[in-house]
Amino acid sequence: MAKTIHSMIRVLDETRSVAFYGKAFGLTVAERLDFETFTLVYMSNGESPFELELTINKGRAEPYQLGDGYGHLAVSVDDLDGEHARMGALGLEPGRIVEFNREGSLLARFFFITDPDGYKIEVLQRHGRFK
């Protein structure tokens, strides 16, 4: 069976993106691989073996166009309200908390936050299928 191991996004500024993902989600650099024309930064934390791969293309000055195909990354947390407040206090501007109900019961509670390059990240309360 296949095992998901990472998701890659292209970012403009390594320092800014590493700082954002560290502050927002407690991700730290697991490995940094520097090549002639690009750098790969793998970030993770102890919650999951899944990694976020940041690709920094050297010499690029203009922001990436995300287009209309990108959806979002998703993470789950134990305390959605606490994380929302923490991110807000850090100036990361989380969106409003949304509750989805289906057939009279809670399906999901979540909010979105946007990284420095415009990528959306969904932050879900651990519940049901979102563990």
CSV table of N, CA, C and O in Angstrom, one decimal:
chain,number,residue,atom,x,y,z
A,1,MET,N,0.8,-1.2,0.0
A,1,MET,CA,0.0,0.0,0.0
A,1,MET,C,0.9,1.3,0.0
A,1,MET,O,2.0,1.3,0.6
A,2,ALA,N,0.4,2.3,-0.6
A,2,ALA,CA,1.1,3.6,-0.6
A,2,ALA,C,0.9,4.3,0.7
A,2,ALA,O,-0.1,4.1,1.4
A,3,LYS,N,1.9,5.0,1.1
A,3,LYS,CA,1.9,5.8,2.3
A,3,LYS,C,2.2,7.2,2.0
A,3,LYS,O,3.2,7.5,1.3
A,4,THR,N,1.3,8.2,2.3
A,4,THR,CA,1.6,9.6,2.1
A,4,THR,C,2.7,10.0,3.0
A,4,THR,O,2.7,9.8,4.2
A,5,ILE,N,3.7,10.7,2.4
A,5,ILE,CA,4.8,11.2,3.2
A,5,ILE,C,5.1,12.7,3.2
A,5,ILE,O,5.6,13.2,4.2
A,6,HIS,N,4.7,13.4,2.2
A,6,HIS,CA,4.8,14.8,2.2
A,6,HIS,C,4.0,15.5,1.1
A,6,HIS,O,3.5,14.8,0.2
A,7,SER,N,3.8,16.8,1.3
A,7,SER,CA,3.2,17.6,0.3
A,7,SER,C,4.2,18.8,0.0
A,7,SER,O,4.8,19.3,0.9
A,8,MET,N,4.3,19.1,-1.2
A,8,MET,CA,5.2,20.2,-1.6
A,8,MET,C,4.5,21.4,-2.1
A,8,MET,O,3.5,21.4,-2.8
A,9,ILE,N,5.0,22.6,-1.6
A,9,ILE,CA,4.6,23.9,-2.1
A,9,ILE,C,5.8,24.7,-2.5
A,9,ILE,O,6.8,24.6,-1.8
A,10,ARG,N,5.6,25.6,-3.4
A,10,ARG,CA,6.7,26.5,-3.8
A,10,ARG,C,6.5,27.8,-3.1
A,10,ARG,O,5.4,28.3,-3.0
A,11,VAL,N,7.6,28.3,-2.5
A,11,VAL,CA,7.5,29.5,-1.7
A,11,VAL,C,8.6,30.5,-2.2
A,11,VAL,O,9.6,30.1,-2.7
A,12,LEU,N,8.3,31.7,-2.0
A,12,LEU,CA,9.2,32.8,-2.4
A,12,LEU,C,10.4,33.1,-1.5
A,12,LEU,O,11.5,33.3,-1.9
A,13,ASP,N,10.1,33.1,-0.2
A,13,ASP,CA,11.1,33.5,0.8
A,13,ASP,C,11.2,32.4,1.9
A,13,ASP,O,10.3,32.2,2.7
A,14,GLU,N,12.3,31.7,1.9
A,14,GLU,CA,12.5,30.6,2.8
A,14,GLU,C,12.4,31.0,4.3
A,14,GLU,O,11.6,30.4,5.1
A,15,THR,N,13.0,32.1,4.7
A,15,THR,CA,13.0,32.5,6.1
A,15,THR,C,11.6,32.8,6.5
A,15,THR,O,11.2,32.4,7.6
A,16,ARG,N,10.9,33.6,5.7
A,16,ARG,CA,9.5,34.0,6.0
A,16,ARG,C,8.6,32.7,6.2
A,16,ARG,O,7.8,32.6,7.1
A,17,SER,N,8.7,31.8,5.2
A,17,SER,CA,7.9,30.6,5.3
A,17,SER,C,8.2,29.7,6.4
A,17,SER,O,7.3,29.2,7.1
A,18,VAL,N,9.5,29.5,6.7
A,18,VAL,CA,9.9,28.6,7.8
A,18,VAL,C,9.4,29.2,9.1
A,18,VAL,O,8.9,28.5,10.0
A,19,ALA,N,9.5,30.5,9.2
A,19,ALA,CA,9.0,31.2,10.5
A,19,ALA,C,7.5,31.0,10.6
A,19,ALA,O,7.0,30.8,11.7
A,20,PHE,N,6.7,31.2,9.5
A,20,PHE,CA,5.3,31.1,9.6
A,20,PHE,C,4.9,29.7,10.0
A,20,PHE,O,4.1,29.5,10.9
A,21,TYR,N,5.4,28.7,9.3
A,21,TYR,CA,5.0,27.3,9.7
A,21,TYR,C,5.5,26.9,11.1
A,21,TYR,O,4.8,26.0,11.7
A,22,GLY,N,6.6,27.5,11.5
A,22,GLY,CA,7.0,27.2,12.9
A,22,GLY,C,6.0,27.8,13.9
A,22,GLY,O,5.6,27.2,14.8
A,23,LYS,N,5.7,29.1,13.7
A,23,LYS,CA,4.8,29.8,14.6
A,23,LYS,C,3.4,29.2,14.6
A,23,LYS,O,2.8,29.0,15.6
A,24,ALA,N,2.9,29.0,13.4
A,24,ALA,CA,1.5,28.5,13.2
A,24,ALA,C,1.3,27.1,13.6
A,24,ALA,O,0.3,26.8,14.3
A,25,PHE,N,2.2,26.2,13.3
A,25,PHE,CA,1.9,24.8,13.4
A,25,PHE,C,3.0,24.0,14.2
A,25,PHE,O,3.0,22.8,14.2
A,26,GLY,N,4.0,24.7,14.7
A,26,GLY,CA,5.1,24.0,15.4
A,26,GLY,C,6.0,23.1,14.6
A,26,GLY,O,6.6,22.2,15.1
A,27,LEU,N,6.0,23.4,13.3
A,27,LEU,CA,6.9,22.7,12.4
A,27,LEU,C,8.3,23.2,12.5
A,27,LEU,O,8.5,24.4,12.6
A,28,THR,N,9.2,22.2,12.4
A,28,THR,CA,10.6,22.6,12.4
A,28,THR,C,11.3,22.0,11.2
A,28,THR,O,10.8,21.0,10.6
A,29,VAL,N,12.4,22.5,10.9
A,29,VAL,CA,13.2,22.0,9.7
A,29,VAL,C,13.7,20.6,10.1
A,29,VAL,O,14.5,20.4,11.0
A,30,ALA,N,13.3,19.6,9.3
A,30,ALA,CA,13.8,18.2,9.5
A,30,ALA,C,15.0,18.0,8.7
A,30,ALA,O,15.9,17.3,9.0
A,31,GLU,N,15.0,18.7,7.5
A,31,GLU,CA,16.2,18.6,6.6
A,31,GLU,C,16.1,19.7,5.6
A,31,GLU,O,15.0,20.1,5.2
A,32,ARG,N,17.3,20.2,5.2
A,32,ARG,CA,17.4,21.3,4.3
A,32,ARG,C,18.4,20.8,3.2
A,32,ARG,O,19.6,20.5,3.6
A,33,LEU,N,18.0,20.8,2.0
A,33,LEU,CA,18.9,20.3,0.9
A,33,LEU,C,19.1,21.4,-0.1
A,33,LEU,O,18.1,21.9,-0.7
A,34,ASP,N,20.3,21.9,-0.2
A,34,ASP,CA,20.6,23.0,-1.1
A,34,ASP,C,21.2,22.5,-2.4
A,34,ASP,O,22.1,21.7,-2.4
A,35,PHE,N,20.6,23.0,-3.5
A,35,PHE,CA,21.1,22.6,-4.9
A,35,PHE,C,21.4,23.9,-5.6
A,35,PHE,O,21.2,25.0,-5.1
A,36,GLU,N,22.0,23.8,-6.8
A,36,GLU,CA,22.4,25.0,-7.5
A,36,GLU,C,21.3,25.9,-7.8
A,36,GLU,O,21.5,27.1,-7.7
A,37,THR,N,20.2,25.4,-8.3
A,37,THR,CA,19.1,26.3,-8.7
A,37,THR,C,17.9,26.3,-7.8
A,37,THR,O,16.9,27.1,-8.0
A,38,PHE,N,17.9,25.5,-6.7
A,38,PHE,CA,16.7,25.5,-5.8
A,38,PHE,C,17.1,24.9,-4.5
A,38,PHE,O,18.2,24.3,-4.3
A,39,THR,N,16.3,25.1,-3.5
A,39,THR,CA,16.5,24.5,-2.1
A,39,THR,C,15.2,23.8,-1.7
A,39,THR,O,14.1,24.3,-2.0
A,40,LEU,N,15.4,22.7,-1.1
A,40,LEU,CA,14.3,21.9,-0.5
A,40,LEU,C,14.4,22.0,1.0
A,40,LEU,O,15.4,21.7,1.6
A,41,VAL,N,13.3,22.3,1.7
A,41,VAL,CA,13.2,22.4,3.1
A,41,VAL,C,12.1,21.5,3.5
A,41,VAL,O,10.9,21.7,3.2
A,42,TYR,N,12.4,20.4,4.3
A,42,TYR,CA,11.4,19.5,4.8
A,42,TYR,C,11.1,19.9,6.2
A,42,TYR,O,12.0,20.0,7.1
A,43,MET,N,9.8,20.1,6.5
A,43,MET,CA,9.4,20.5,7.9
A,43,MET,C,8.4,19.5,8.4
A,43,MET,O,7.6,19.0,7.7
A,44,SER,N,8.5,19.3,9.8
A,44,SER,CA,7.6,18.3,10.4
A,44,SER,C,7.6,18.7,11.9
A,44,SER,O,8.3,19.5,12.4
A,45,ASN,N,6.7,17.9,12.6
A,45,ASN,CA,6.7,18.0,14.1
A,45,ASN,C,6.4,16.6,14.6
A,45,ASN,O,6.2,15.6,13.8
A,46,GLY,N,6.4,16.4,15.9
A,46,GLY,CA,6.2,15.1,16.5
A,46,GLY,C,4.8,14.5,16.4
A,46,GLY,O,4.5,13.4,16.8
A,47,GLU,N,3.8,15.3,15.9
A,47,GLU,CA,2.4,14.9,15.9
A,47,GLU,C,2.2,13.8,14.8
A,47,GLU,O,1.3,13.0,14.8
A,48,SER,N,3.0,13.9,13.7
A,48,SER,CA,2.8,13.0,12.5
A,48,SER,C,4.1,12.9,11.8
A,48,SER,O,4.9,13.8,11.7
A,49,PRO,N,4.3,11.7,11.1
A,49,PRO,CA,5.5,11.6,10.3
A,49,PRO,C,5.4,12.3,8.9
A,49,PRO,O,6.4,12.5,8.2
A,50,PHE,N,4.2,12.8,8.6
A,50,PHE,CA,4.0,13.6,7.4
A,50,PHE,C,4.8,14.9,7.4
A,50,PHE,O,4.9,15.5,8.4
A,51,GLU,N,5.4,15.2,6.2
A,51,GLU,CA,6.2,16.4,6.1
A,51,GLU,C,5.6,17.4,5.1
A,51,GLU,O,5.0,17.0,4.1
A,52,LEU,N,5.9,18.7,5.3
A,52,LEU,CA,5.7,19.7,4.4
A,52,LEU,C,7.0,20.0,3.7
A,52,LEU,O,8.0,20.3,4.4
A,53,GLU,N,7.1,19.9,2.4
A,53,GLU,CA,8.3,20.2,1.6
A,53,GLU,C,8.1,21.6,1.0
A,53,GLU,O,7.2,21.9,0.2
A,54,LEU,N,9.0,22.5,1.4
A,54,LEU,CA,9.0,23.9,0.8
A,54,LEU,C,10.1,23.9,-0.3
A,54,LEU,O,11.2,23.5,0.0
A,55,THR,N,9.7,24.3,-1.5
A,55,THR,CA,10.7,24.4,-2.5
A,55,THR,C,10.9,25.9,-2.8
A,55,THR,O,9.9,26.6,-3.1
A,56,ILE,N,12.2,26.3,-2.8
A,56,ILE,CA,12.5,27.7,-3.0
A,56,ILE,C,13.4,27.7,-4.3
A,56,ILE,O,14.5,27.2,-4.3
A,57,ASN,N,12.9,28.2,-5.3
A,57,ASN,CA,13.6,28.4,-6.6
A,57,ASN,C,14.5,29.6,-6.6
A,57,ASN,O,13.9,30.7,-6.4
A,58,LYS,N,15.8,29.4,-6.6
A,58,LYS,CA,16.7,30.6,-6.5
A,58,LYS,C,16.5,31.5,-7.7
A,58,LYS,O,16.3,31.1,-8.8
A,59,GLY,N,16.6,32.8,-7.4
A,59,GLY,CA,16.5,33.8,-8.4
A,59,GLY,C,15.1,34.3,-8.7
A,59,GLY,O,14.9,35.2,-9.4
A,60,ARG,N,14.1,33.6,-8.1
A,60,ARG,CA,12.7,34.0,-8.4
A,60,ARG,C,12.4,35.2,-7.5
A,60,ARG,O,12.6,35.2,-6.3
A,61,ALA,N,11.8,36.2,-8.1
A,61,ALA,CA,11.5,37.5,-7.4
A,61,ALA,C,10.0,37.7,-7.3
A,61,ALA,O,9.5,38.4,-6.4
A,62,GLU,N,9.2,37.2,-8.3
A,62,GLU,CA,7.8,37.4,-8.3
A,62,GLU,C,7.0,36.3,-7.6
A,62,GLU,O,7.4,35.1,-7.7
A,63,PRO,N,5.9,36.6,-6.9
A,63,PRO,CA,5.1,35.6,-6.2
A,63,PRO,C,4.6,34.6,-7.2
A,63,PRO,O,4.3,34.9,-8.4
A,64,TYR,N,4.3,33.4,-6.7
A,64,TYR,CA,3.7,32.3,-7.5
A,64,TYR,C,2.2,32.6,-7.7
A,64,TYR,O,1.6,33.1,-6.8
A,65,GLN,N,1.7,32.2,-8.9
A,65,GLN,CA,0.3,32.3,-9.2
A,65,GLN,C,-0.3,31.0,-8.8
A,65,GLN,O,0.0,30.0,-9.3
A,66,LEU,N,-1.2,31.0,-7.8
A,66,LEU,CA,-1.8,29.8,-7.3
A,66,LEU,C,-2.9,29.2,-8.2
A,66,LEU,O,-3.2,28.0,-8.1
A,67,GLY,N,-3.4,30.1,-9.0
A,67,GLY,CA,-4.4,29.6,-10.0
A,67,GLY,C,-5.7,29.2,-9.3
A,67,GLY,O,-5.9,29.5,-8.1
A,68,ASP,N,-6.5,28.4,-10.0
A,68,ASP,CA,-7.8,28.0,-9.4
A,68,ASP,C,-7.8,26.5,-9.1
A,68,ASP,O,-8.8,25.9,-8.8
A,69,GLY,N,-6.7,25.8,-9.1
A,69,GLY,CA,-6.6,24.4,-8.9
A,69,GLY,C,-6.2,24.0,-7.5
A,69,GLY,O,-6.6,23.0,-7.0
A,70,TYR,N,-5.5,24.9,-6.8
A,70,TYR,CA,-5.1,24.6,-5.4
A,70,TYR,C,-6.3,24.7,-4.5
A,70,TYR,O,-7.0,25.6,-4.5
A,71,GLY,N,-6.4,23.7,-3.6
A,71,GLY,CA,-7.4,23.7,-2.6
A,71,GLY,C,-6.9,24.2,-1.2
A,71,GLY,O,-6.9,25.3,-0.9
A,72,HIS,N,-6.3,23.2,-0.5
A,72,HIS,CA,-5.8,23.6,0.8
A,72,HIS,C,-5.0,22.4,1.4
A,72,HIS,O,-5.3,21.3,1.1
A,73,LEU,N,-4.2,22.7,2.4
A,73,LEU,CA,-3.6,21.7,3.3
A,73,LEU,C,-4.5,21.6,4.5
A,73,LEU,O,-5.2,22.6,4.7
A,74,ALA,N,-4.5,20.5,5.2
A,74,ALA,CA,-5.3,20.5,6.4
A,74,ALA,C,-4.5,19.9,7.6
A,74,ALA,O,-3.8,18.9,7.4
A,75,VAL,N,-4.7,20.5,8.7
A,75,VAL,CA,-4.1,19.9,10.0
A,75,VAL,C,-5.2,19.8,11.0
A,75,VAL,O,-6.2,20.5,10.9
A,76,SER,N,-5.0,18.9,12.0
A,76,SER,CA,-6.0,18.8,13.1
A,76,SER,C,-5.3,19.2,14.4
A,76,SER,O,-4.1,19.0,14.6
A,77,VAL,N,-6.1,19.8,15.3
A,77,VAL,CA,-5.7,20.2,16.6
A,77,VAL,C,-6.6,19.7,17.7
A,77,VAL,O,-7.8,19.5,17.4
A,78,ASP,N,-6.1,19.6,18.9
A,78,ASP,CA,-6.9,19.2,20.0
A,78,ASP,C,-7.9,20.4,20.5
A,78,ASP,O,-9.0,20.1,20.9
A,79,ASP,N,-7.4,21.6,20.5
A,79,ASP,CA,-8.1,22.7,21.0
A,79,ASP,C,-8.2,23.8,19.9
A,79,ASP,O,-7.4,24.7,19.8
A,80,LEU,N,-9.3,23.7,19.1
A,80,LEU,CA,-9.4,24.7,18.0
A,80,LEU,C,-9.5,26.1,18.5
A,80,LEU,O,-8.9,27.0,17.9
A,81,ASP,N,-10.3,26.4,19.5
A,81,ASP,CA,-10.5,27.7,20.0
A,81,ASP,C,-9.2,28.3,20.6
A,81,ASP,O,-8.8,29.4,20.3
A,82,GLY,N,-8.4,27.5,21.3
A,82,GLY,CA,-7.1,27.9,21.8
A,82,GLY,C,-6.1,28.2,20.7
A,82,GLY,O,-5.4,29.2,20.7
A,83,GLU,N,-6.1,27.4,19.6
A,83,GLU,CA,-5.2,27.6,18.5
A,83,GLU,C,-5.6,28.8,17.7
A,83,GLU,O,-4.7,29.6,17.3
A,84,HIS,N,-6.9,29.0,17.6
A,84,HIS,CA,-7.4,30.3,16.9
A,84,HIS,C,-6.9,31.5,17.6
A,84,HIS,O,-6.4,32.4,17.0
A,85,ALA,N,-7.1,31.5,19.0
A,85,ALA,CA,-6.6,32.6,19.8
A,85,ALA,C,-5.1,32.8,19.7
A,85,ALA,O,-4.6,33.9,19.6
A,86,ARG,N,-4.4,31.7,19.8
A,86,ARG,CA,-2.9,31.8,19.8
A,86,ARG,C,-2.4,32.4,18.5
A,86,ARG,O,-1.6,33.3,18.4
A,87,MET,N,-3.0,31.9,17.3
A,87,MET,CA,-2.6,32.4,16.0
A,87,MET,C,-2.9,33.9,15.9
A,87,MET,O,-2.2,34.6,15.3
A,88,GLY,N,-4.1,34.2,16.4
A,88,GLY,CA,-4.5,35.6,16.3
A,88,GLY,C,-3.6,36.5,17.1
A,88,GLY,O,-3.2,37.6,16.7
A,89,ALA,N,-3.2,36.0,18.3
A,89,ALA,CA,-2.2,36.8,19.1
A,89,ALA,C,-0.9,37.0,18.5
A,89,ALA,O,-0.2,38.0,18.7
A,90,LEU,N,-0.5,36.0,17.6
A,90,LEU,CA,0.8,36.1,16.9
A,90,LEU,C,0.7,37.0,15.6
A,90,LEU,O,1.6,37.2,14.9
A,91,GLY,N,-0.5,37.5,15.4
A,91,GLY,CA,-0.7,38.3,14.2
A,91,GLY,C,-0.8,37.6,12.9
A,91,GLY,O,-0.7,38.1,11.8
A,92,LEU,N,-1.2,36.3,13.0
A,92,LEU,CA,-1.3,35.4,11.8
A,92,LEU,C,-2.7,35.5,11.1
A,92,LEU,O,-2.9,34.9,10.0
A,93,GLU,N,-3.6,36.2,11.7
A,93,GLU,CA,-4.9,36.5,11.1
A,93,GLU,C,-5.7,35.3,10.6
A,93,GLU,O,-6.1,35.2,9.5
A,94,PRO,N,-6.0,34.4,11.6
A,94,PRO,CA,-6.9,33.3,11.2
A,94,PRO,C,-8.3,33.7,10.9
A,94,PRO,O,-8.8,34.8,11.4
A,95,GLY,N,-8.9,33.0,10.0
A,95,GLY,CA,-10.3,33.3,9.6
A,95,GLY,C,-11.3,32.9,10.8
A,95,GLY,O,-10.9,32.4,11.8
A,96,ARG,N,-12.5,33.1,10.5
A,96,ARG,CA,-13.5,32.8,11.6
A,96,ARG,C,-13.7,31.3,11.7
A,96,ARG,O,-13.5,30.6,10.8
A,97,ILE,N,-14.1,30.9,12.9
A,97,ILE,CA,-14.4,29.5,13.1
A,97,ILE,C,-15.7,29.2,12.5
A,97,ILE,O,-16.7,29.9,12.7
A,98,VAL,N,-15.8,28.1,11.8
A,98,VAL,CA,-17.0,27.6,11.1
A,98,VAL,C,-17.4,26.2,11.7
A,98,VAL,O,-16.5,25.4,12.0
A,99,GLU,N,-18.7,26.0,11.8
A,99,GLU,CA,-19.1,24.7,12.2
A,99,GLU,C,-20.0,24.1,11.1
A,99,GLU,O,-20.9,24.8,10.6
A,100,PHE,N,-19.7,22.8,10.7
A,100,PHE,CA,-20.5,22.1,9.7
A,100,PHE,C,-21.2,21.0,10.5
A,100,PHE,O,-20.6,20.2,11.2
A,101,ASN,N,-22.5,21.0,10.3
A,101,ASN,CA,-23.4,20.0,10.9
A,101,ASN,C,-24.0,19.2,9.7
A,101,ASN,O,-24.3,19.7,8.7
A,102,ARG,N,-24.2,17.9,10.0
A,102,ARG,CA,-24.8,17.1,9.0
A,102,ARG,C,-25.8,16.1,9.7
A,102,ARG,O,-25.4,15.5,10.7
A,103,GLU,N,-27.0,16.1,9.3
A,103,GLU,CA,-28.1,15.3,9.9
A,103,GLU,C,-28.2,15.5,11.4
A,103,GLU,O,-28.3,14.5,12.1
A,104,GLY,N,-28.1,16.7,11.8
A,104,GLY,CA,-28.2,17.1,13.2
A,104,GLY,C,-27.0,16.9,14.1
A,104,GLY,O,-27.1,17.1,15.3
A,105,SER,N,-25.9,16.5,13.6
A,105,SER,CA,-24.7,16.3,14.4
A,105,SER,C,-23.5,17.0,13.8
A,105,SER,O,-23.5,17.2,12.6
A,106,LEU,N,-22.6,17.3,14.7
A,106,LEU,CA,-21.4,18.0,14.3
A,106,LEU,C,-20.5,17.2,13.4
A,106,LEU,O,-20.1,16.1,13.7
A,107,LEU,N,-20.2,17.7,12.2
A,107,LEU,CA,-19.3,17.0,11.2
A,107,LEU,C,-17.9,17.6,11.4
A,107,LEU,O,-17.0,16.8,11.5
A,108,ALA,N,-17.8,18.9,11.5
A,108,ALA,CA,-16.5,19.5,11.6
A,108,ALA,C,-16.6,20.9,12.1
A,108,ALA,O,-17.5,21.7,11.9
A,109,ARG,N,-15.5,21.3,12.9
A,109,ARG,CA,-15.3,22.7,13.3
A,109,ARG,C,-13.9,23.1,12.8
A,109,ARG,O,-13.0,22.3,13.0
A,110,PHE,N,-13.8,24.2,12.2
A,110,PHE,CA,-12.5,24.6,11.5
A,110,PHE,C,-12.4,26.1,11.3
A,110,PHE,O,-13.4,26.8,11.3
A,111,PHE,N,-11.2,26.5,10.9
A,111,PHE,CA,-11.0,27.8,10.4
A,111,PHE,C,-9.8,27.7,9.4
A,111,PHE,O,-9.1,26.7,9.3
A,112,PHE,N,-9.7,28.7,8.6
A,112,PHE,CA,-8.6,28.7,7.6
A,112,PHE,C,-7.6,29.8,8.0
A,112,PHE,O,-8.0,30.8,8.6
A,113,ILE,N,-6.4,29.6,7.6
A,113,ILE,CA,-5.3,30.6,7.8
A,113,ILE,C,-4.5,30.6,6.5
A,113,ILE,O,-4.5,29.5,5.8
A,114,THR,N,-3.9,31.7,6.1
A,114,THR,CA,-3.2,31.8,4.8
A,114,THR,C,-1.8,32.1,5.1
A,114,THR,O,-1.4,32.9,5.9
A,115,ASP,N,-0.9,31.3,4.4
A,115,ASP,CA,0.6,31.5,4.6
A,115,ASP,C,1.1,32.7,3.8
A,115,ASP,O,0.3,33.3,3.1
A,116,PRO,N,2.3,33.0,4.0
A,116,PRO,CA,2.9,34.2,3.3
A,116,PRO,C,2.8,34.2,1.8
A,116,PRO,O,2.8,35.2,1.1
A,117,ASP,N,2.7,33.0,1.2
A,117,ASP,CA,2.6,32.9,-0.3
A,117,ASP,C,1.1,32.7,-0.8
A,117,ASP,O,0.9,32.6,-2.0
A,118,GLY,N,0.2,32.8,0.1
A,118,GLY,CA,-1.2,32.7,-0.3
A,118,GLY,C,-1.8,31.4,-0.2
A,118,GLY,O,-3.0,31.2,-0.5
A,119,TYR,N,-1.1,30.4,0.3
A,119,TYR,CA,-1.7,29.0,0.4
A,119,TYR,C,-2.6,29.0,1.6
A,119,TYR,O,-2.3,29.5,2.7
A,120,LYS,N,-3.8,28.3,1.4
A,120,LYS,CA,-4.7,28.2,2.5
A,120,LYS,C,-4.4,26.9,3.3
A,120,LYS,O,-4.1,25.9,2.7
A,121,ILE,N,-4.6,27.0,4.6
A,121,ILE,CA,-4.4,25.8,5.5
A,121,ILE,C,-5.7,25.8,6.3
A,121,ILE,O,-6.1,26.7,7.0
A,122,GLU,N,-6.3,24.6,6.3
A,122,GLU,CA,-7.5,24.4,7.1
A,122,GLU,C,-7.1,23.8,8.4
A,122,GLU,O,-6.4,22.8,8.5
A,123,VAL,N,-7.5,24.4,9.5
A,123,VAL,CA,-7.2,23.9,10.9
A,123,VAL,C,-8.5,23.4,11.4
A,123,VAL,O,-9.5,24.1,11.6
A,124,LEU,N,-8.6,22.0,11.7
A,124,LEU,CA,-9.8,21.3,12.1
A,124,LEU,C,-9.6,20.9,13.5
A,124,LEU,O,-8.6,20.4,14.0
A,125,GLN,N,-10.8,21.0,14.3
A,125,GLN,CA,-10.8,20.4,15.6
A,125,GLN,C,-10.8,18.9,15.4
A,125,GLN,O,-11.5,18.3,14.5
A,126,ARG,N,-10.0,18.2,16.2
A,126,ARG,CA,-9.9,16.7,16.1
A,126,ARG,C,-11.3,16.2,16.6
A,126,ARG,O,-11.7,16.4,17.7
A,127,HIS,N,-11.9,15.5,15.7
A,127,HIS,CA,-13.3,15.0,15.9
A,127,HIS,C,-13.7,14.1,14.8
A,127,HIS,O,-13.4,14.4,13.6
A,128,GLY,N,-14.3,13.0,15.1
A,128,GLY,CA,-14.8,12.1,14.0
A,128,GLY,C,-13.7,11.6,13.1
A,128,GLY,O,-12.7,11.1,13.6
A,129,ARG,N,-13.8,11.9,11.8
A,129,ARG,CA,-12.8,11.4,10.9
A,129,ARG,C,-11.6,12.3,10.8
A,129,ARG,O,-10.6,12.0,10.2
A,130,PHE,N,-11.6,13.5,11.5
A,130,PHE,CA,-10.5,14.4,11.4
A,130,PHE,C,-9.7,14.3,12.7
A,130,PHE,O,-9.8,15.0,13.6
A,131,LYS,N,-8.9,13.2,12.7
A,131,LYS,CA,-8.0,13.0,13.9
A,131,LYS,C,-6.7,13.4,13.7
A,131,LYS,O,-5.8,13.8,13.7
